Structures are given as structure tokens and as C-alpha cells.
Amino acid sequence: AQSVTQLGSHVSVSEGALVLLRCNYSSSVPPYLFWYVQYPNQGLQLLLKYTSAATLVKGINGFEAEFKKSETSFHLTKPSAHMSDAAEYFCAVSDPGGGYQKVTFGTGTKLQVIP
Amino acid sequence: DAMVIQNPRYQVTQFGKPVTLSCSQTLNHNVMYWYQQKSSQAPKLLFHYYDKDFNNEADTPDNFQSRRPNTSFCFLDIRSPGLGDAAMYLCATSRPGYEKLFFGSGTQLSVL
């Protein structure tokens, strides 16, 4: 079974500092990997995805993630945090192929940005 | 804008009283999903529809059922809500072969 583990349920950074949110995956087949963001009182929104093309994936709002097969990791980074980045971030994995997406989410990391 | 709309935003029901949550989409996507998200937990897939084909996850309780009368609408029925069913319920859609899920804003269900 596929799974993802997010290290740290809460992360605090200062405005302008590096954001690093950690995610490790477990999959028996080459996975599709995602980062979703959930702002307060809103649904989940796709930040970026890895689907076996380039290992460094760029997403919206200046975020990027690097797929490292040797470390089974897909950490999310942003060079400089902005107040508007405060939200909950979910790493997710799914099986490629098929007509639907069986997406398994991690437990989420709440990002706090301190002015 | 095309989107996924969930109503109501907040729903309060009584223990054992049937409740229905609704989801509509203007994206014309074939696949619709229902996720349950409890506080501080990962969203958990309950079931999905691929067109009219219903697919239940193995560990989804029988208390949860769903209807999809047409492409645009999908309903989540909880026949006898228990206190443990209090959660955020998220509806999502996708196109076949396309990896991205499109989510609604969710319905927060409280059970008294």
C-alpha cells in the first residue's frame, strides 16, 4: 500500500526565511507525488505534482519540490516565506494510470509565518 | 468560474438523524470523490464515482452512502450519524488520466 509521512505537524518560520516541509513516501511502484495547500475555510488546492518527468518540480506561489528516489523523499521548499503562505500543506501519493486517482494524503503540516 | 461547490458550509445534525451533504461541479469531470477529514488527520477517501459507476473503499462504513443522479451532482448520505462521524467532508473531481484533483470548500458536519 502506498503512504506518505509528513515530519512535523507544525512548522514556524519568520517572514523572509526558507520554508522546508518534509515528506517521505512509500510505494511499490513509481509514484505520482503531490503537494496540496489548504487555506482556512477552503478546500485543498494543488501546489505542484511529480509524475516521473523532471525531478525538480516548480509549483505555484514560488514553491518547488525535489523527488529523490534514493531517499524516498519529496520535500517542499520556498526560498522566502510570505505571510500569505500560512496554511496547512498536505503531501500526497497516488498510483499512476487508471481512470481515477486513488490519492493517499499525509496528515498535514501547518505552516505559521511570523512577522 | 468553473468550480466544485459544496453546500452547506456547516451542517449540524442530531445523533442518529439522517443527513445529506451535497456537491455540484461545473467542470464536467467524469470522476467525483468524497473524502472525510477529521481534525488533525489526513483526508480519507470514502468512495468515488466514475460516471455512474460507484466504487466504495473497503473500509468505508455501511452507514455512508452516495448518489450521483447526473454528471454535475453528487450526494453523501449518512444514514445514522454517530458522534464519530463529526468531520469535514470534502468533495473532489478529476478527469480520467489527469492527475489533479479539484476540491470544494468542504462541509463541516457536527453531530449533537
Short mmCIF file of N, CA and C in Angstrom, two decimals, chain B:
data_model
loop_
_atom_site.label_atom_id
_atom_site.label_comp_id
_atom_site.label_asym_id
_atom_site.label_seq_id
_atom_site.Cartn_x
_atom_site.Cartn_y
_atom_site.Cartn_z
N ASP B 1 -16.63 31.20 -12.90
CA ASP B 1 -15.52 30.26 -12.98
C ASP B 1 -16.02 28.85 -12.72
N ALA B 2 -15.44 27.93 -13.46
CA ALA B 2 -15.77 26.52 -13.23
C ALA B 2 -15.26 26.11 -11.86
N MET B 3 -16.06 25.32 -11.16
CA MET B 3 -15.63 25.01 -9.82
C MET B 3 -16.44 23.85 -9.24
N VAL B 4 -16.05 23.49 -8.01
CA VAL B 4 -16.73 22.46 -7.24
C VAL B 4 -17.36 23.16 -6.04
N ILE B 5 -18.66 22.99 -5.89
CA ILE B 5 -19.41 23.73 -4.87
C ILE B 5 -20.04 22.75 -3.89
N GLN B 6 -19.80 23.01 -2.61
CA GLN B 6 -20.39 22.15 -1.59
C GLN B 6 -21.33 22.97 -0.71
N ASN B 7 -22.49 22.39 -0.46
CA ASN B 7 -23.47 23.02 0.42
C ASN B 7 -24.02 22.00 1.40
N PRO B 8 -24.31 22.42 2.64
CA PRO B 8 -23.97 23.74 3.17
C PRO B 8 -22.52 23.79 3.62
N ARG B 9 -22.04 24.93 4.05
CA ARG B 9 -20.67 25.04 4.57
C ARG B 9 -20.57 24.41 5.94
N TYR B 10 -21.62 24.57 6.73
CA TYR B 10 -21.68 23.97 8.07
C TYR B 10 -23.03 23.25 8.20
N GLN B 11 -22.99 22.06 8.74
CA GLN B 11 -24.20 21.27 8.93
C GLN B 11 -24.20 20.69 10.33
N VAL B 12 -25.29 20.91 11.03
CA VAL B 12 -25.45 20.33 12.37
C VAL B 12 -26.58 19.32 12.31
N THR B 13 -26.35 18.13 12.83
CA THR B 13 -27.40 17.13 12.88
C THR B 13 -27.40 16.49 14.26
N GLN B 14 -28.45 15.73 14.52
CA GLN B 14 -28.56 15.03 15.80
C GLN B 14 -28.09 13.60 15.64
N PHE B 15 -27.65 13.06 16.71
CA PHE B 15 -27.24 11.66 16.75
C PHE B 15 -28.36 10.78 16.17
N GLY B 16 -28.02 10.00 15.15
CA GLY B 16 -28.98 9.08 14.57
C GLY B 16 -29.92 9.67 13.54
N LYS B 17 -29.89 10.97 13.32
CA LYS B 17 -30.79 11.61 12.35
C LYS B 17 -30.11 11.68 10.99
N PRO B 18 -30.74 11.08 9.96
CA PRO B 18 -30.10 11.07 8.64
C PRO B 18 -29.77 12.47 8.14
N VAL B 19 -28.65 12.56 7.44
CA VAL B 19 -28.23 13.84 6.92
C VAL B 19 -27.66 13.65 5.51
N THR B 20 -27.87 14.63 4.65
CA THR B 20 -27.35 14.59 3.29
C THR B 20 -26.51 15.82 3.02
N LEU B 21 -25.33 15.58 2.49
CA LEU B 21 -24.45 16.66 2.06
C LEU B 21 -24.41 16.65 0.53
N SER B 22 -24.30 17.86 -0.04
CA SER B 22 -24.37 17.93 -1.50
C SER B 22 -23.11 18.54 -2.10
N CYS B 23 -22.86 18.15 -3.34
CA CYS B 23 -21.71 18.64 -4.10
C CYS B 23 -22.14 18.80 -5.55
N SER B 24 -21.76 19.92 -6.14
CA SER B 24 -22.03 20.11 -7.56
C SER B 24 -20.76 20.61 -8.23
N GLN B 25 -20.66 20.34 -9.53
CA GLN B 25 -19.47 20.75 -10.26
C GLN B 25 -19.86 21.28 -11.64
N THR B 26 -19.11 22.29 -12.06
CA THR B 26 -19.33 22.86 -13.38
C THR B 26 -18.17 22.50 -14.32
N LEU B 27 -17.32 21.56 -13.89
CA LEU B 27 -16.13 21.20 -14.65
C LEU B 27 -16.40 20.08 -15.66
N ASN B 28 -17.57 19.45 -15.53
CA ASN B 28 -17.94 18.34 -16.40
C ASN B 28 -16.96 17.17 -16.30
N HIS B 29 -16.42 16.96 -15.09
CA HIS B 29 -15.49 15.86 -14.87
C HIS B 29 -16.22 14.55 -14.66
N ASN B 30 -15.60 13.47 -15.16
CA ASN B 30 -16.22 12.15 -15.06
C ASN B 30 -16.20 11.60 -13.63
N VAL B 31 -15.16 11.95 -12.89
CA VAL B 31 -14.94 11.30 -11.59
C VAL B 31 -15.26 12.28 -10.47
N MET B 32 -16.02 11.80 -9.49
CA MET B 32 -16.31 12.59 -8.29
C MET B 32 -15.98 11.74 -7.06
N TYR B 33 -15.40 12.39 -6.07
CA TYR B 33 -14.93 11.71 -4.87
C TYR B 33 -15.54 12.35 -3.63
N TRP B 34 -15.66 11.54 -2.58
CA TRP B 34 -15.97 12.06 -1.25
C TRP B 34 -14.85 11.63 -0.30
N TYR B 35 -14.31 12.65 0.40
CA TYR B 35 -13.29 12.43 1.41
C TYR B 35 -13.84 12.85 2.77
N GLN B 36 -13.40 12.15 3.80
CA GLN B 36 -13.69 12.53 5.19
C GLN B 36 -12.38 13.01 5.81
N GLN B 37 -12.43 14.20 6.42
CA GLN B 37 -11.22 14.73 7.08
C GLN B 37 -11.55 15.07 8.52
N LYS B 38 -11.05 14.28 9.45
CA LYS B 38 -11.23 14.58 10.87
C LYS B 38 -10.11 15.51 11.32
N SER B 39 -10.36 16.15 12.43
CA SER B 39 -9.43 17.16 12.92
C SER B 39 -8.02 16.61 13.06
N SER B 40 -7.06 17.32 12.47
CA SER B 40 -5.64 16.96 12.54
C SER B 40 -5.33 15.61 11.90
N GLN B 41 -6.18 15.15 11.01
CA GLN B 41 -5.92 13.90 10.30
C GLN B 41 -5.91 14.13 8.79
N ALA B 42 -5.38 13.15 8.08
CA ALA B 42 -5.35 13.21 6.62
C ALA B 42 -6.75 13.01 6.06
N PRO B 43 -7.07 13.65 4.94
CA PRO B 43 -8.32 13.33 4.26
C PRO B 43 -8.32 11.86 3.88
N LYS B 44 -9.47 11.20 4.09
CA LYS B 44 -9.59 9.77 3.85
C LYS B 44 -10.67 9.54 2.80
N LEU B 45 -10.33 8.82 1.75
CA LEU B 45 -11.28 8.56 0.67
C LEU B 45 -12.37 7.60 1.14
N LEU B 46 -13.62 8.03 0.98
CA LEU B 46 -14.75 7.17 1.32
C LEU B 46 -15.20 6.35 0.11
N PHE B 47 -15.42 7.04 -1.01
CA PHE B 47 -15.84 6.38 -2.26
C PHE B 47 -15.69 7.36 -3.41
N HIS B 48 -15.85 6.82 -4.62
CA HIS B 48 -15.85 7.69 -5.78
C HIS B 48 -16.80 7.14 -6.84
N TYR B 49 -17.21 8.02 -7.72
CA TYR B 49 -17.99 7.66 -8.90
C TYR B 49 -17.14 7.92 -10.14
N TYR B 50 -17.12 6.93 -11.01
CA TYR B 50 -16.59 7.14 -12.36
C TYR B 50 -17.80 7.08 -13.27
N ASP B 51 -18.23 8.24 -13.71
CA ASP B 51 -19.54 8.37 -14.37
C ASP B 51 -20.59 7.81 -13.40
N LYS B 52 -21.34 6.80 -13.80
CA LYS B 52 -22.36 6.27 -12.89
C LYS B 52 -21.88 5.06 -12.10
N ASP B 53 -20.65 4.66 -12.32
CA ASP B 53 -20.11 3.52 -11.60
C ASP B 53 -19.64 3.93 -10.21
N PHE B 54 -20.22 3.30 -9.20
CA PHE B 54 -19.92 3.61 -7.81
C PHE B 54 -18.83 2.66 -7.30
N ASN B 55 -17.84 3.22 -6.61
CA ASN B 55 -16.73 2.44 -6.09
C ASN B 55 -16.51 2.79 -4.63
N ASN B 56 -16.80 1.83 -3.78
CA ASN B 56 -16.70 2.01 -2.34
C ASN B 56 -15.32 1.58 -1.86
N GLU B 57 -14.70 2.36 -0.97
CA GLU B 57 -13.48 1.90 -0.35
C GLU B 57 -13.82 0.78 0.64
N ALA B 58 -12.91 -0.15 0.79
CA ALA B 58 -13.19 -1.35 1.57
C ALA B 58 -13.53 -1.04 3.03
N ASP B 59 -12.95 0.01 3.57
CA ASP B 59 -13.15 0.30 4.99
C ASP B 59 -14.18 1.39 5.23
N THR B 60 -14.93 1.77 4.22
CA THR B 60 -15.99 2.77 4.41
C THR B 60 -17.19 2.11 5.07
N PRO B 61 -17.65 2.65 6.21
CA PRO B 61 -18.79 2.03 6.90
C PRO B 61 -20.05 2.05 6.05
N ASP B 62 -20.91 1.04 6.27
CA ASP B 62 -22.17 0.94 5.54
C ASP B 62 -23.09 2.13 5.80
N ASN B 63 -22.85 2.81 6.89
CA ASN B 63 -23.63 3.99 7.28
C ASN B 63 -23.51 5.13 6.25
N PHE B 64 -22.47 5.07 5.43
CA PHE B 64 -22.21 6.10 4.43
C PHE B 64 -22.63 5.58 3.07
N GLN B 65 -23.47 6.38 2.39
CA GLN B 65 -23.88 6.02 1.04
C GLN B 65 -23.80 7.26 0.16
N SER B 66 -23.91 7.04 -1.14
CA SER B 66 -23.79 8.15 -2.06
C SER B 66 -24.71 7.98 -3.25
N ARG B 67 -25.08 9.09 -3.83
CA ARG B 67 -25.91 9.11 -5.04
C ARG B 67 -25.32 10.10 -6.02
N ARG B 68 -25.39 9.74 -7.29
CA ARG B 68 -24.96 10.67 -8.34
C ARG B 68 -26.02 10.65 -9.44
N PRO B 69 -27.00 11.51 -9.33
CA PRO B 69 -28.11 11.50 -10.30
C PRO B 69 -27.72 11.95 -11.69
N ASN B 70 -26.69 12.76 -11.79
CA ASN B 70 -26.21 13.21 -13.10
C ASN B 70 -24.74 13.61 -12.97
N THR B 71 -24.14 14.05 -14.06
CA THR B 71 -22.71 14.38 -14.06
C THR B 71 -22.38 15.47 -13.06
N SER B 72 -23.29 16.42 -12.88
CA SER B 72 -22.98 17.62 -12.11
C SER B 72 -23.12 17.46 -10.61
N PHE B 73 -23.97 16.55 -10.16
CA PHE B 73 -24.29 16.48 -8.73
C PHE B 73 -23.90 15.15 -8.12
N CYS B 74 -23.48 15.24 -6.86
CA CYS B 74 -23.20 14.04 -6.10
C CYS B 74 -23.57 14.30 -4.65
N PHE B 75 -24.20 13.32 -4.01
CA PHE B 75 -24.67 13.47 -2.64
C PHE B 75 -24.03 12.43 -1.73
N LEU B 76 -23.77 12.85 -0.50
CA LEU B 76 -23.29 11.94 0.54
C LEU B 76 -24.40 11.81 1.57
N ASP B 77 -24.87 10.60 1.77
CA ASP B 77 -25.91 10.33 2.75
C ASP B 77 -25.31 9.59 3.93
N ILE B 78 -25.55 10.11 5.12
CA ILE B 78 -25.16 9.41 6.35
C ILE B 78 -26.45 8.97 7.02
N ARG B 79 -26.67 7.67 7.06
CA ARG B 79 -27.99 7.15 7.45
C ARG B 79 -28.27 7.35 8.94
N SER B 80 -27.29 7.13 9.77
CA SER B 80 -27.48 7.25 11.21
C SER B 80 -26.20 7.81 11.80
N PRO B 81 -26.05 9.12 11.76
CA PRO B 81 -24.77 9.71 12.18
C PRO B 81 -24.46 9.43 13.65
N GLY B 82 -23.22 9.07 13.88
CA GLY B 82 -22.73 8.94 15.25
C GLY B 82 -21.78 10.08 15.56
N LEU B 83 -21.42 10.17 16.84
CA LEU B 83 -20.53 11.27 17.25
C LEU B 83 -19.20 11.19 16.51
N GLY B 84 -18.78 9.98 16.17
CA GLY B 84 -17.52 9.79 15.47
C GLY B 84 -17.55 10.21 14.02
N ASP B 85 -18.72 10.56 13.51
CA ASP B 85 -18.83 10.99 12.12
C ASP B 85 -18.66 12.49 11.96
N ALA B 86 -18.52 13.19 13.07
CA ALA B 86 -18.26 14.63 13.01
C ALA B 86 -16.92 14.85 12.33
N ALA B 87 -16.93 15.61 11.25
CA ALA B 87 -15.71 15.79 10.44
C ALA B 87 -15.98 16.82 9.36
N MET B 88 -14.93 17.15 8.64
CA MET B 88 -15.06 17.92 7.40
C MET B 88 -15.22 16.91 6.27
N TYR B 89 -16.21 17.13 5.42
CA TYR B 89 -16.41 16.25 4.27
C TYR B 89 -16.09 17.04 3.00
N LEU B 90 -15.15 16.49 2.26
CA LEU B 90 -14.64 17.16 1.07
C LEU B 90 -15.07 16.42 -0.18
N CYS B 91 -15.57 17.17 -1.14
CA CYS B 91 -15.91 16.63 -2.46
C CYS B 91 -14.80 17.04 -3.42
N ALA B 92 -14.46 16.17 -4.33
CA ALA B 92 -13.42 16.47 -5.32
C ALA B 92 -13.80 15.86 -6.66
N THR B 93 -13.22 16.39 -7.72
CA THR B 93 -13.47 15.86 -9.06
C THR B 93 -12.15 15.70 -9.80
N SER B 94 -12.16 14.88 -10.83
CA SER B 94 -10.99 14.77 -11.71
C SER B 94 -11.43 14.26 -13.07
N ARG B 95 -10.54 14.45 -14.04
CA ARG B 95 -10.76 13.89 -15.38
C ARG B 95 -9.96 12.59 -15.48
N PRO B 96 -10.45 11.62 -16.23
CA PRO B 96 -9.70 10.38 -16.40
C PRO B 96 -8.32 10.64 -16.97
N GLY B 97 -7.32 10.02 -16.38
CA GLY B 97 -5.96 10.13 -16.89
C GLY B 97 -5.28 11.44 -16.53
N TYR B 98 -5.92 12.27 -15.78
CA TYR B 98 -5.35 13.56 -15.39
C TYR B 98 -5.19 13.54 -13.88
N GLU B 99 -4.01 13.92 -13.40
CA GLU B 99 -3.68 13.63 -12.02
C GLU B 99 -4.31 14.57 -11.00
N LYS B 100 -4.68 15.75 -11.42
CA LYS B 100 -5.08 16.78 -10.47
C LYS B 100 -6.50 16.55 -9.96
N LEU B 101 -6.68 16.71 -8.65
CA LEU B 101 -7.99 16.72 -8.03
C LEU B 101 -8.42 18.17 -7.82
N PHE B 102 -9.69 18.43 -8.07
CA PHE B 102 -10.27 19.76 -7.83
C PHE B 102 -11.22 19.62 -6.64
N PHE B 103 -10.97 20.39 -5.59
CA PHE B 103 -11.73 20.24 -4.35
C PHE B 103 -12.73 21.36 -4.17
N GLY B 104 -13.85 21.02 -3.53
CA GLY B 104 -14.75 22.03 -3.00
C GLY B 104 -14.23 22.53 -1.66
N SER B 105 -14.96 23.49 -1.07
CA SER B 105 -14.53 24.09 0.19
C SER B 105 -14.87 23.23 1.40
N GLY B 106 -15.66 22.18 1.18
CA GLY B 106 -15.96 21.26 2.27
C GLY B 106 -17.22 21.63 3.04
N THR B 107 -17.78 20.64 3.70
CA THR B 107 -18.89 20.82 4.64
C THR B 107 -18.44 20.31 5.99
N GLN B 108 -18.49 21.18 6.99
CA GLN B 108 -18.13 20.79 8.36
C GLN B 108 -19.37 20.24 9.05
N LEU B 109 -19.36 18.97 9.36
CA LEU B 109 -20.51 18.31 9.98
C LEU B 109 -20.30 18.18 11.48
N SER B 110 -21.28 18.65 12.24
CA SER B 110 -21.30 18.46 13.68
C SER B 110 -22.46 17.54 14.05
N VAL B 111 -22.23 16.63 14.98
CA VAL B 111 -23.26 15.70 15.43
C VAL B 111 -23.48 15.92 16.93
N LEU B 112 -24.73 16.28 17.27
CA LEU B 112 -25.03 16.58 18.68
C LEU B 112 -25.72 15.41 19.37
#
